[in-house]
Coordinates of C-alpha atoms and ligand atoms in Angstrom, one line a residue:
X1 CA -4.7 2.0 10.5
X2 CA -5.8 1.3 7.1
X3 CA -2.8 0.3 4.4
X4 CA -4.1 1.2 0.7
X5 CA -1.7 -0.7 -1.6
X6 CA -2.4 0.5 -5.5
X7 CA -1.7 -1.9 -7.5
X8 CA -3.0 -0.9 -11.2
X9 CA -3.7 2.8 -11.4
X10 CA -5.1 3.2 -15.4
X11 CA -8.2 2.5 -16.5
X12 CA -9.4 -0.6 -19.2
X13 CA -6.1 -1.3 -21.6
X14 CA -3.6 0.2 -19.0
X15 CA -0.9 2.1 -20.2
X16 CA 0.3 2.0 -23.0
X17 CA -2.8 0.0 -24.3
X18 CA -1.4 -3.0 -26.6
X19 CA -2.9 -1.2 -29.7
X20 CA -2.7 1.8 -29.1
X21 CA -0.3 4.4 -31.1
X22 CA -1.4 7.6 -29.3
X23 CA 0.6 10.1 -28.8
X24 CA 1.1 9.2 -24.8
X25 CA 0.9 5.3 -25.6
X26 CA 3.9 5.7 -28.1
X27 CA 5.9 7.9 -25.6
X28 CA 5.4 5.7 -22.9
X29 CA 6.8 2.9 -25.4
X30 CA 9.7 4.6 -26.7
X31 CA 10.9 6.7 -23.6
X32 CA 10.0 9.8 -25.2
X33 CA 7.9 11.0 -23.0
X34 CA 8.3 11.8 -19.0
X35 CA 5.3 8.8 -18.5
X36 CA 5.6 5.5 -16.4
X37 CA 3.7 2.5 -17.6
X38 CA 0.6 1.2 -15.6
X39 CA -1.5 -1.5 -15.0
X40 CA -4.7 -1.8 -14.9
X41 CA -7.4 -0.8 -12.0
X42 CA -7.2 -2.6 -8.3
X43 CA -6.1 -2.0 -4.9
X44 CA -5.9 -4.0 -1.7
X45 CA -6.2 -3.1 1.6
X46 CA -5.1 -4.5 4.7
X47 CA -5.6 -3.6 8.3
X48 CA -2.7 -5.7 9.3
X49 CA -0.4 -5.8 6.5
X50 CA -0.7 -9.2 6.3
X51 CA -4.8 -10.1 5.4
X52 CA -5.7 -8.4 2.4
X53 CA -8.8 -7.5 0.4
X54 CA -8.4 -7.1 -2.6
X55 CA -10.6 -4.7 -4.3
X56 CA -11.4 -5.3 -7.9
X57 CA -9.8 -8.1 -10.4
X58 CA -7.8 -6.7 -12.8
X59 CA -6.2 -8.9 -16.2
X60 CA -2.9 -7.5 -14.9
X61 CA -3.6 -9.3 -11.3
X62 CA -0.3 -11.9 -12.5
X63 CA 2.3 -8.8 -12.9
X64 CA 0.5 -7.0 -9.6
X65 CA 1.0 -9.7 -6.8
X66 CA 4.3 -10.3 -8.9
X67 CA 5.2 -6.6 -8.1
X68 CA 3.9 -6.8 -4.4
X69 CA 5.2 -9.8 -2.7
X70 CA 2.8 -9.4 0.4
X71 CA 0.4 -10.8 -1.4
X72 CA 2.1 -13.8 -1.8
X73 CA 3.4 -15.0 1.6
X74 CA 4.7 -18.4 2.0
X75 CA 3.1 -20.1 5.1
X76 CA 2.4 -23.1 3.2
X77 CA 3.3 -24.7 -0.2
X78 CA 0.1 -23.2 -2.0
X79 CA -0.4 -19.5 -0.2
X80 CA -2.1 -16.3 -0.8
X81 CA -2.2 -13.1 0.8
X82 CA -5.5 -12.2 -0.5
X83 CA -8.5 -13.1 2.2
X84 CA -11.0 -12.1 -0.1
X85 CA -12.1 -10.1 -3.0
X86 CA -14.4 -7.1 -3.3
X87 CA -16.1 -5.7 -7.1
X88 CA -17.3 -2.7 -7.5
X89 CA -18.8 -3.1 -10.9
X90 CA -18.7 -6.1 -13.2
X91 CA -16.5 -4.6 -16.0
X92 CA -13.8 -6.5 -17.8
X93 CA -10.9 -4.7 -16.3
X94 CA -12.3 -5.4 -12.5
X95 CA -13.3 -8.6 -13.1
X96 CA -11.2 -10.5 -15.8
X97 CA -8.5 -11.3 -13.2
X98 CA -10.6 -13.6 -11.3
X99 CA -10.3 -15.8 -13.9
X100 CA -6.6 -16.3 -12.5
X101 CA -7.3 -16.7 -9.4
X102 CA -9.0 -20.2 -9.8
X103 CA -6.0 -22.1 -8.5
X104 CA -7.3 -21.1 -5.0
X105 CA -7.2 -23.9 -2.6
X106 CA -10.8 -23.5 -1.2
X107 CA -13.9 -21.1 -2.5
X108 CA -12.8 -17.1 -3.1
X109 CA -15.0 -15.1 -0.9
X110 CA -16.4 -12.7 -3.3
X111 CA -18.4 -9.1 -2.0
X112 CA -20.4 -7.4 -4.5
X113 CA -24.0 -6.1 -5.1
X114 CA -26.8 -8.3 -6.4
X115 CA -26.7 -6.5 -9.5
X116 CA -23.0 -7.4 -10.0
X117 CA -23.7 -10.6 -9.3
X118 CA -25.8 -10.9 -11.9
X119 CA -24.3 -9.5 -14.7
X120 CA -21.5 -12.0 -13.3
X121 CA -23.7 -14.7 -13.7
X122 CA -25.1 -14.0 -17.1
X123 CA -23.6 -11.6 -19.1
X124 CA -20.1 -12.5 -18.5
X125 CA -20.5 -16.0 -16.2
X126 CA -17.2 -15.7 -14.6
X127 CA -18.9 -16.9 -11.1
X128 CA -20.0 -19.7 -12.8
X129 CA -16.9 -20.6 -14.5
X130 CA -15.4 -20.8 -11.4
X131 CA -17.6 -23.1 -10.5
X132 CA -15.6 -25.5 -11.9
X133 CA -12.7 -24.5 -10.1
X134 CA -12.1 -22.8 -6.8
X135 CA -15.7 -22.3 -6.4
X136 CA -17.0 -18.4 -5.0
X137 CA -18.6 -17.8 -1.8
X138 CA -20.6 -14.4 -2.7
X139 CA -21.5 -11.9 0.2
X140 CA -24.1 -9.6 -1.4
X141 CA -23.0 -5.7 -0.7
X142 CA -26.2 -3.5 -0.3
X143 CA -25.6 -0.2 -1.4
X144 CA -27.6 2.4 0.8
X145 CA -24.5 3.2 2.5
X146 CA -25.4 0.4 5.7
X147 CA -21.6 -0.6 7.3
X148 CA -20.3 -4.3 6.8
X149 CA -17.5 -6.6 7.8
X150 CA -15.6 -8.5 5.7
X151 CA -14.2 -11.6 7.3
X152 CA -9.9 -11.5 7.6
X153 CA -10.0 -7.5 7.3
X154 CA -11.2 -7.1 11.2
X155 CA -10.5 -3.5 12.1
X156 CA -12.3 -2.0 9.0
X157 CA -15.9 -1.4 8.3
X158 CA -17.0 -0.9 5.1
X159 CA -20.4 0.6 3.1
X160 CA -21.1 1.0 -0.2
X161 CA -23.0 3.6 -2.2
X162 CA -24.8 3.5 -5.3
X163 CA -23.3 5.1 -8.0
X164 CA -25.5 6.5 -11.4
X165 CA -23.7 4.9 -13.7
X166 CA -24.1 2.2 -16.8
X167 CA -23.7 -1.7 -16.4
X168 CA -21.3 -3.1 -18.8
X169 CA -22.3 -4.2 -22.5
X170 CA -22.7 -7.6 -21.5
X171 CA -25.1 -7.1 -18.6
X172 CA -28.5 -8.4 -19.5
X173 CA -29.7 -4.7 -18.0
X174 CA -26.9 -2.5 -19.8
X175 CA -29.5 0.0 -21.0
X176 CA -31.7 0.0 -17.9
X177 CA -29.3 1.4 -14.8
X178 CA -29.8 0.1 -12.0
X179 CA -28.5 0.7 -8.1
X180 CA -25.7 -0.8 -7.8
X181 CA -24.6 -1.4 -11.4
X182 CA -21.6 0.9 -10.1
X183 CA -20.3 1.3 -6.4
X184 CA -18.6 4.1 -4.3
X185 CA -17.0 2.3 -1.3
X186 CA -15.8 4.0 2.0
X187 CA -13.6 2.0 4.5
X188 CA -13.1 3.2 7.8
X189 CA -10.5 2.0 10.4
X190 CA -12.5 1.3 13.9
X191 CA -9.8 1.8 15.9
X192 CA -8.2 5.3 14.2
X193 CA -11.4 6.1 12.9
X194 CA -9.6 7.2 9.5
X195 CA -11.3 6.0 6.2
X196 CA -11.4 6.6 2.5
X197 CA -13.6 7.4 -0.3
X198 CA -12.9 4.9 -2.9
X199 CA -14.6 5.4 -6.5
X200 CA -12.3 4.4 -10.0
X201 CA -15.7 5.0 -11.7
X202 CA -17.5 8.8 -10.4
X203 CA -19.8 10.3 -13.4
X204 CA -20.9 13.0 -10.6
X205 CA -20.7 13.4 -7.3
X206 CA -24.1 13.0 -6.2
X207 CA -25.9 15.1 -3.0
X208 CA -25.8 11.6 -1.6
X209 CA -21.9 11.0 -1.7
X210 CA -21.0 14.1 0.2
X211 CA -21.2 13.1 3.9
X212 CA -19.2 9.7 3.1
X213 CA -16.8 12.2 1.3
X214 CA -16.3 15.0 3.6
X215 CA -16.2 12.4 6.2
X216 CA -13.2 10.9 4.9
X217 CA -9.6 11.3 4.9
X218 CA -8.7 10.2 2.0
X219 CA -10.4 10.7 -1.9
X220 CA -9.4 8.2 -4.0
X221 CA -11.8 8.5 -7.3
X222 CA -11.8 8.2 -10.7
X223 CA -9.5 9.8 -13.1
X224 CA -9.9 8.1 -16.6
X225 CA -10.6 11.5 -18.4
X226 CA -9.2 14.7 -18.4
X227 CA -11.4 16.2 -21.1
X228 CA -15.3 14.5 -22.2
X229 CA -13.6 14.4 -25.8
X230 CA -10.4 13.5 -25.3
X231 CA -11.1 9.6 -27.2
X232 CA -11.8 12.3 -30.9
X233 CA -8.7 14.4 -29.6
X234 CA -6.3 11.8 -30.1
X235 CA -8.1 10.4 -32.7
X236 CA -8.7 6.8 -30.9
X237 CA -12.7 6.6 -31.1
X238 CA -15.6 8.2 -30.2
X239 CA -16.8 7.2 -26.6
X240 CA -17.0 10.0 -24.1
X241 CA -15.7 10.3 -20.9
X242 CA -19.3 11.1 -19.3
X243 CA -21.5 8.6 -21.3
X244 CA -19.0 5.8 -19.5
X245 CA -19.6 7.0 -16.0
X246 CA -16.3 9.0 -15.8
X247 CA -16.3 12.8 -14.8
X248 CA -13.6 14.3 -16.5
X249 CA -11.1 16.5 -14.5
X250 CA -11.1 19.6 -16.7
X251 CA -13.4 22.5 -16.8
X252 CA -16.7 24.0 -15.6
X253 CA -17.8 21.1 -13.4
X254 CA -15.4 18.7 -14.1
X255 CA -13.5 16.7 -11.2
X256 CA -11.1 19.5 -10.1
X257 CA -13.5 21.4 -9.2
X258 CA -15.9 19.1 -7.5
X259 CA -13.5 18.4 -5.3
X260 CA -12.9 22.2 -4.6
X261 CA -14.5 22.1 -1.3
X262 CA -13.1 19.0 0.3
X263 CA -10.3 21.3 1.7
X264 CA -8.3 18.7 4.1
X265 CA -9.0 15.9 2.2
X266 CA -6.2 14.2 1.0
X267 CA -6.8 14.1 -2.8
X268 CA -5.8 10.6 -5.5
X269 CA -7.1 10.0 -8.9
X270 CA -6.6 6.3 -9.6
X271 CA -8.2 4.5 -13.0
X272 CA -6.8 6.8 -15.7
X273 CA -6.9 6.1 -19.1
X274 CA -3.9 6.1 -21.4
X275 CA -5.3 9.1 -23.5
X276 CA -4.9 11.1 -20.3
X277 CA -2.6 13.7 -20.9
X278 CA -2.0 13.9 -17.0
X279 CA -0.1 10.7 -16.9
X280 CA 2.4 13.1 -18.6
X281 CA 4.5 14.3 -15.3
X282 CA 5.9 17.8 -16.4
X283 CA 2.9 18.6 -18.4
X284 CA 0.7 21.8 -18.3
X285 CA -2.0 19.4 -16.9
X286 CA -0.4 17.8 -14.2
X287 CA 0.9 21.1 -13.2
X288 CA -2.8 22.2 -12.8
X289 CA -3.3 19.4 -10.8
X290 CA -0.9 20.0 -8.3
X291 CA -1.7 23.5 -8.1
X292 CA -5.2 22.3 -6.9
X293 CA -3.9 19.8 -4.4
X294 CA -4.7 16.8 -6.1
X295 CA -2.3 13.8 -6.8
X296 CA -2.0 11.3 -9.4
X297 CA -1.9 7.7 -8.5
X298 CA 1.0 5.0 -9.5
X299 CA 1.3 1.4 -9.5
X300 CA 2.6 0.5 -6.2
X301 CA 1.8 3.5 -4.3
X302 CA 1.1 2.8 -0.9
X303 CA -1.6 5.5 1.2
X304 CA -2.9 5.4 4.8
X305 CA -5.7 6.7 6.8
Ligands
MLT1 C1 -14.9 1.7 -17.8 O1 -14.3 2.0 -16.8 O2 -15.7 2.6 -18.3 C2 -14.7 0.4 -18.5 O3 -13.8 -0.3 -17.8 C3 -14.3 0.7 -19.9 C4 -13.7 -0.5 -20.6 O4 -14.4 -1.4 -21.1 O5 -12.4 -0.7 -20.6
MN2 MN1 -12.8 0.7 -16.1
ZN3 ZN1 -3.1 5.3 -26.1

């Protein structure tokens, strides 16, 4: 069995974003509006419930392992749950939080792909900072969808899967794309033979994701946008959905119907940005959503495959 703890399920800023005065930001804030607060993007997983890897760093890691005390057992006076730490991209709200993890009493073993690695060792040298610290031992991830262990999480095999998508505006090859700039992970119990599709950041899903996909159980992918536009809609910038990687769930082509045809999966948008008027529950949108068979992730929701 696989254990799928979320522990931040909005995209960059979280919800409500600190600056933000959007419609859904300010409801959230005042209680006006049937919304829950959430953190930003990560999971963990765990085949044991008690070894966890934790999937992406987020700035809100202090409130998360707060919030889910198995990641903090107490075996000795300076203790962690978390075995080891897996990126799937090298932008600020998966990576920040390893900046708080430096306290670590021996080197973090850190999976990601070279390309991550390097934007984590030049753009933004986080890997480097810590350094200084706890030190990092990095695994390098290939991305052509080969299966790999990571060490403390025996019971799951993992591969990883290029994703088209943009490096960060820090990375040294922002404007020159690049596999593995952006992963899509599955995880896949050896023993149940369950898995998931795991991908926060999906600009489409390529001819090349749908045998991990339909082979999976569970689809948890990204859910940042519900319209390309919606930044102009609420009048919070101009960035759209699709030029950051993020397929938005509305429309001809958009995420509800790309996932149409994975009939028994189990469906989970995580990484959902605060302008999303999904994170609404008794909206017209959510509604649509659940008419379609697709959920909408929280913080602390725990999923198994
Ligand atoms: C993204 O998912 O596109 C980025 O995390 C955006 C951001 O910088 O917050
Ligand atoms: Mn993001
Ligand atoms: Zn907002």
């Amino acid at each position: 069995m696989i254990k799928i703890r979320v522990l931040g399920s909005a995209a960059g800023g979280g919800f409500p974003q600190w600056n933000c005065n959007c419609d859904n930001c300010t409801g959230v804030r005042t209680g006006g509006l049937d919304a829950i607060s959430r953190t930003q993007s990560s999971i963990a997983v765990s085949t044991n419930g008690e070894d966890w890897l934790l999937i992406n760093a987020s700035p809100d890691i202090r409130k998360q392992i707060l919030d889910f005390p198995g990641l903090q057992p107490n075996r000795a006076r300076r203790d962690t749950g978390i075995r080891a730490v897996l990126l799937i991209d090298s932008q600020i709200d998966h990576t920040t939080g390893l900046l708080m993890l430096r306290e670590n009493d021996k080197p973090l073993d850190i999976y990601c792909s070279r390309m991550v690695y390097q934007d984590l060792t030049s753009g933004f040298p986080v890997l480097r900072m810590l350094d200084h610290y706890c030190g990092v031992n990095w695994h390098e991830v290939t991305v052509g969808g080969e299966s790999f262990g990571v060490e403390g999480i025996e019971g799951a095999e993992f591969s990883a899967f290029a994703l088209s998508s943009k490096a960060p505006p820090y990375s040294p090859h922002r404007n020159d794309p690049h596999p593995g700039d952006n992963i899509g992970l599955r995880i896949k119990d050896k023993v149940g033979g369950g898995s998931v599709f795991y991908a926060p950041g999906l600009a489409s899903i390529e001819p090349h994701l749908t045998p991990a996909m339909n082979a999976s159980d569970l689809l948890l992918v990204d859910g940042t946008c519900w319209t390309d536009d919606e930044m102009e809609r609420r009048e919070v910038g101009t960035r759209r959905s699709l030029a950051m990687g993020h397929l938005p769930q509305s429309g001809p082509g958009g995420m509800i119907e790309a996932l149409k045809p994975f009939e028994r999966q189990h469906k989970v948008l995580i990484h959902i940005n605060n302008t999303n008027p999904m994170l609404v529950e008794n909206s017209p949108e959510r509604a649509e959503l659940t008419r379609a068979g697709i959920e909408v992730s929280r913080d602390g929701m725990e999923l198994e495959v």
